[in-house]
């Protein structure tokens, strides 16, 4: 439900204000939070069993998934824009294929890995480990995909907006 609402209603509004890469980066941070909630996290000292916290985590996961899954293919196409002008259809098909294969791979490896981790370290720590993996992946994504430039551009934009706004004196 949250995936649908965020994907259809809020994501278009957010995408107009943020670069697609920034949306994806924030989406992964939201997914880290959701993973800690779904565990619930032992590292953060949450209770061992909390159905309310797990439901909240699944709801937050829908938000994070919308922020990551929906903008990925357009971002992939934008990254090669202009390099292959006569092959846009082929590129779109290829990126869709990569996206679907990666999803299928995750659907196979995810349950197997989480089952093995659950057996070794327990349910709660399994989610802590996955939250750490998501956080690490997001940090790598931020470093390699221009996250610092996005942050700098937002700081510069905020300064420009502040400079342009009229000053009111009382």
Tab-separated table of C-alpha atoms in Angstrom:
chain	number	residue	atom	x	y	z
A	1	UNK	CA	0.000	0.000	0.000
A	2	UNK	CA	2.771	2.440	0.916
A	3	UNK	CA	4.689	1.520	-2.243
A	4	UNK	CA	1.662	2.318	-4.398
A	5	UNK	CA	0.803	5.557	-2.610
A	6	UNK	CA	4.380	6.833	-2.586
A	7	UNK	CA	5.085	5.642	-6.126
A	8	UNK	CA	1.990	7.147	-7.676
A	9	UNK	CA	1.387	10.251	-5.581
A	10	UNK	CA	4.491	11.472	-3.781
A	11	UNK	CA	7.384	10.256	-5.947
A	12	UNK	CA	6.484	12.438	-8.972
A	13	UNK	CA	6.454	15.514	-6.694
A	14	UNK	CA	9.745	14.543	-5.048
A	15	UNK	CA	11.390	13.710	-8.384
A	16	UNK	CA	10.762	17.248	-9.623
A	17	UNK	CA	12.763	18.676	-6.713
A	18	UNK	CA	15.520	16.071	-6.352
A	19	UNK	CA	17.885	14.515	-8.864
A	20	UNK	CA	17.067	10.843	-9.524
A	21	UNK	CA	20.335	9.766	-7.921
A	22	UNK	CA	19.473	11.735	-4.795
A	23	UNK	CA	16.057	10.057	-4.667
A	24	UNK	CA	17.727	6.636	-4.906
A	25	UNK	CA	20.257	7.517	-2.180
A	26	UNK	CA	17.522	8.689	0.186
A	27	UNK	CA	15.492	5.601	-0.718
A	28	UNK	CA	18.311	3.325	0.380
A	29	UNK	CA	18.612	5.213	3.675
A	30	UNK	CA	14.874	4.737	4.196
A	31	UNK	CA	15.341	1.011	3.508
A	32	UNK	CA	18.118	0.859	6.123
A	33	UNK	CA	15.717	2.321	8.689
A	34	UNK	CA	13.002	-0.135	7.641
A	35	UNK	CA	15.373	-3.085	7.989
A	36	UNK	CA	16.343	-2.053	11.513
A	37	UNK	CA	12.633	-1.779	12.374
A	38	UNK	CA	11.676	-5.138	10.820
A	39	UNK	CA	14.252	-7.053	12.868
A	40	UNK	CA	13.667	-5.415	15.347
A	41	UNK	CA	17.293	-4.430	15.706
A	42	UNK	CA	19.306	-5.943	18.530
A	43	UNK	CA	22.187	-3.559	17.846
A	44	UNK	CA	19.915	-0.545	18.442
A	45	UNK	CA	18.419	-2.162	21.554
A	46	UNK	CA	14.900	-2.616	20.238
A	47	UNK	CA	12.669	-5.255	21.878
A	48	UNK	CA	13.180	-8.833	20.695
A	49	UNK	CA	9.619	-9.139	19.450
A	50	UNK	CA	7.483	-6.179	18.477
A	51	UNK	CA	4.771	-6.796	15.887
A	52	UNK	CA	4.003	-3.061	15.775
A	53	UNK	CA	7.633	-2.242	15.010
A	54	UNK	CA	7.793	-4.964	12.350
A	55	UNK	CA	4.619	-3.648	10.681
A	56	UNK	CA	6.061	-0.133	10.780
A	57	UNK	CA	9.254	-1.497	9.203
A	58	UNK	CA	7.306	-3.149	6.384
A	59	UNK	CA	5.389	0.096	5.797
A	60	UNK	CA	8.615	2.103	5.675
A	61	UNK	CA	10.048	-0.542	3.319
A	62	UNK	CA	7.264	0.285	0.845
A	63	UNK	CA	8.345	3.922	0.897
A	64	UNK	CA	12.040	3.079	0.446
A	65	UNK	CA	11.306	0.576	-2.311
A	66	UNK	CA	9.344	3.175	-4.269
A	67	UNK	CA	12.222	5.645	-3.896
A	68	UNK	CA	14.736	3.102	-5.225
A	69	UNK	CA	12.991	0.771	-7.679
A	70	UNK	CA	11.004	3.301	-9.705
A	71	UNK	CA	13.811	5.787	-10.604
A	72	UNK	CA	16.489	3.177	-11.379
A	73	UNK	CA	15.758	2.398	-15.058
A	74	UNK	CA	15.306	6.074	-16.076
A	75	UNK	CA	18.540	6.867	-14.220
A	76	UNK	CA	20.330	4.074	-16.096
A	77	UNK	CA	19.058	5.456	-19.410
A	78	UNK	CA	20.059	9.012	-18.477
A	79	UNK	CA	23.573	7.849	-17.623
A	80	UNK	CA	24.215	6.870	-21.249
A	81	UNK	CA	22.140	9.624	-22.849
A	82	UNK	CA	23.760	10.930	-25.999
A	83	UNK	CA	26.343	8.150	-26.249
A	84	UNK	CA	24.085	5.817	-28.245
A	85	UNK	CA	21.447	8.065	-29.858
A	86	UNK	CA	20.277	5.505	-32.432
A	87	UNK	CA	19.975	2.662	-29.920
A	88	UNK	CA	17.600	4.029	-27.252
A	89	UNK	CA	15.111	1.188	-27.706
A	90	UNK	CA	17.845	-1.452	-27.458
A	91	UNK	CA	19.304	0.255	-24.390
A	92	UNK	CA	15.905	0.399	-22.714
A	93	UNK	CA	15.358	-3.291	-23.419
A	94	UNK	CA	18.835	-4.175	-22.170
A	95	UNK	CA	18.492	-2.174	-18.955
A	96	UNK	CA	15.060	-3.691	-18.321
A	97	UNK	CA	16.600	-7.123	-18.766
A	98	UNK	CA	19.431	-6.359	-16.345
A	99	UNK	CA	16.933	-4.970	-13.847
A	100	UNK	CA	14.729	-8.082	-14.053
A	101	UNK	CA	17.652	-10.512	-13.875
A	102	UNK	CA	19.008	-8.711	-10.809
A	103	UNK	CA	15.571	-8.894	-9.180
A	104	UNK	CA	15.289	-12.600	-9.962
A	105	UNK	CA	18.776	-13.219	-8.615
A	106	UNK	CA	17.813	-11.435	-5.405
A	107	UNK	CA	14.660	-13.528	-5.125
A	108	UNK	CA	16.768	-16.676	-5.251
A	109	UNK	CA	19.759	-15.620	-3.152
A	110	UNK	CA	17.831	-13.505	-0.622
A	111	UNK	CA	15.779	-16.270	1.008
A	112	UNK	CA	18.697	-18.716	0.951
A	113	UNK	CA	21.099	-16.234	2.534
A	114	UNK	CA	18.593	-14.963	5.078
A	115	UNK	CA	17.664	-18.531	6.040
A	116	UNK	CA	21.330	-19.435	6.585
A	117	UNK	CA	21.946	-16.245	8.583
A	118	UNK	CA	18.801	-16.793	10.625
A	119	UNK	CA	20.032	-20.280	11.537
A	120	UNK	CA	23.483	-18.990	12.525
A	121	UNK	CA	22.826	-15.648	14.244
A	122	UNK	CA	19.064	-15.460	14.826
A	123	UNK	CA	16.244	-13.488	13.315
A	124	UNK	CA	17.037	-10.093	14.825
A	125	UNK	CA	20.761	-10.094	13.996
A	126	UNK	CA	19.954	-11.233	10.455
A	127	UNK	CA	18.126	-7.948	9.897
A	128	UNK	CA	20.963	-6.010	11.533
A	129	UNK	CA	23.382	-7.616	9.071
A	130	UNK	CA	21.140	-6.793	6.110
A	131	UNK	CA	20.779	-3.197	7.341
A	132	UNK	CA	24.586	-2.965	7.467
A	133	UNK	CA	24.847	-4.360	3.940
A	134	UNK	CA	22.270	-1.841	2.674
A	135	UNK	CA	24.068	1.004	4.426
A	136	UNK	CA	27.414	-0.094	2.978
A	137	UNK	CA	25.931	-0.380	-0.508
A	138	UNK	CA	24.412	3.092	-0.173
A	139	UNK	CA	27.739	4.584	0.932
A	140	UNK	CA	29.445	3.008	-2.075
A	141	UNK	CA	26.661	4.356	-4.301
A	142	UNK	CA	27.027	7.842	-2.812
A	143	UNK	CA	30.800	7.825	-3.320
A	144	UNK	CA	30.798	6.388	-6.852
A	145	UNK	CA	27.686	8.070	-8.253
A	146	UNK	CA	28.277	11.683	-7.344
A	147	UNK	CA	26.513	11.937	-4.011
A	148	UNK	CA	28.833	14.651	-2.773
A	149	UNK	CA	28.158	16.746	-5.884
A	150	UNK	CA	24.413	16.428	-5.279
A	151	UNK	CA	24.848	17.589	-1.677
A	152	UNK	CA	27.040	20.518	-2.805
A	153	UNK	CA	24.532	21.523	-5.485
A	154	UNK	CA	21.747	21.572	-2.888
A	155	UNK	CA	23.835	23.721	-0.553
A	156	UNK	CA	24.625	26.131	-3.400
A	157	UNK	CA	20.972	26.158	-4.454
A	158	UNK	CA	19.851	26.982	-0.915
A	159	UNK	CA	22.384	29.839	-0.766
A	160	UNK	CA	21.187	31.158	-4.144
A	161	UNK	CA	17.545	31.019	-3.058
A	162	UNK	CA	18.397	32.826	0.183
A	163	UNK	CA	20.310	35.513	-1.748
A	164	UNK	CA	17.422	36.060	-4.175
A	165	UNK	CA	14.680	36.246	-1.561
A	166	UNK	CA	13.668	39.758	-0.509
A	167	UNK	CA	14.709	40.797	2.958
A	168	UNK	CA	11.981	42.172	5.147
A	169	UNK	CA	12.863	44.603	7.859
A	170	UNK	CA	10.598	45.301	10.804
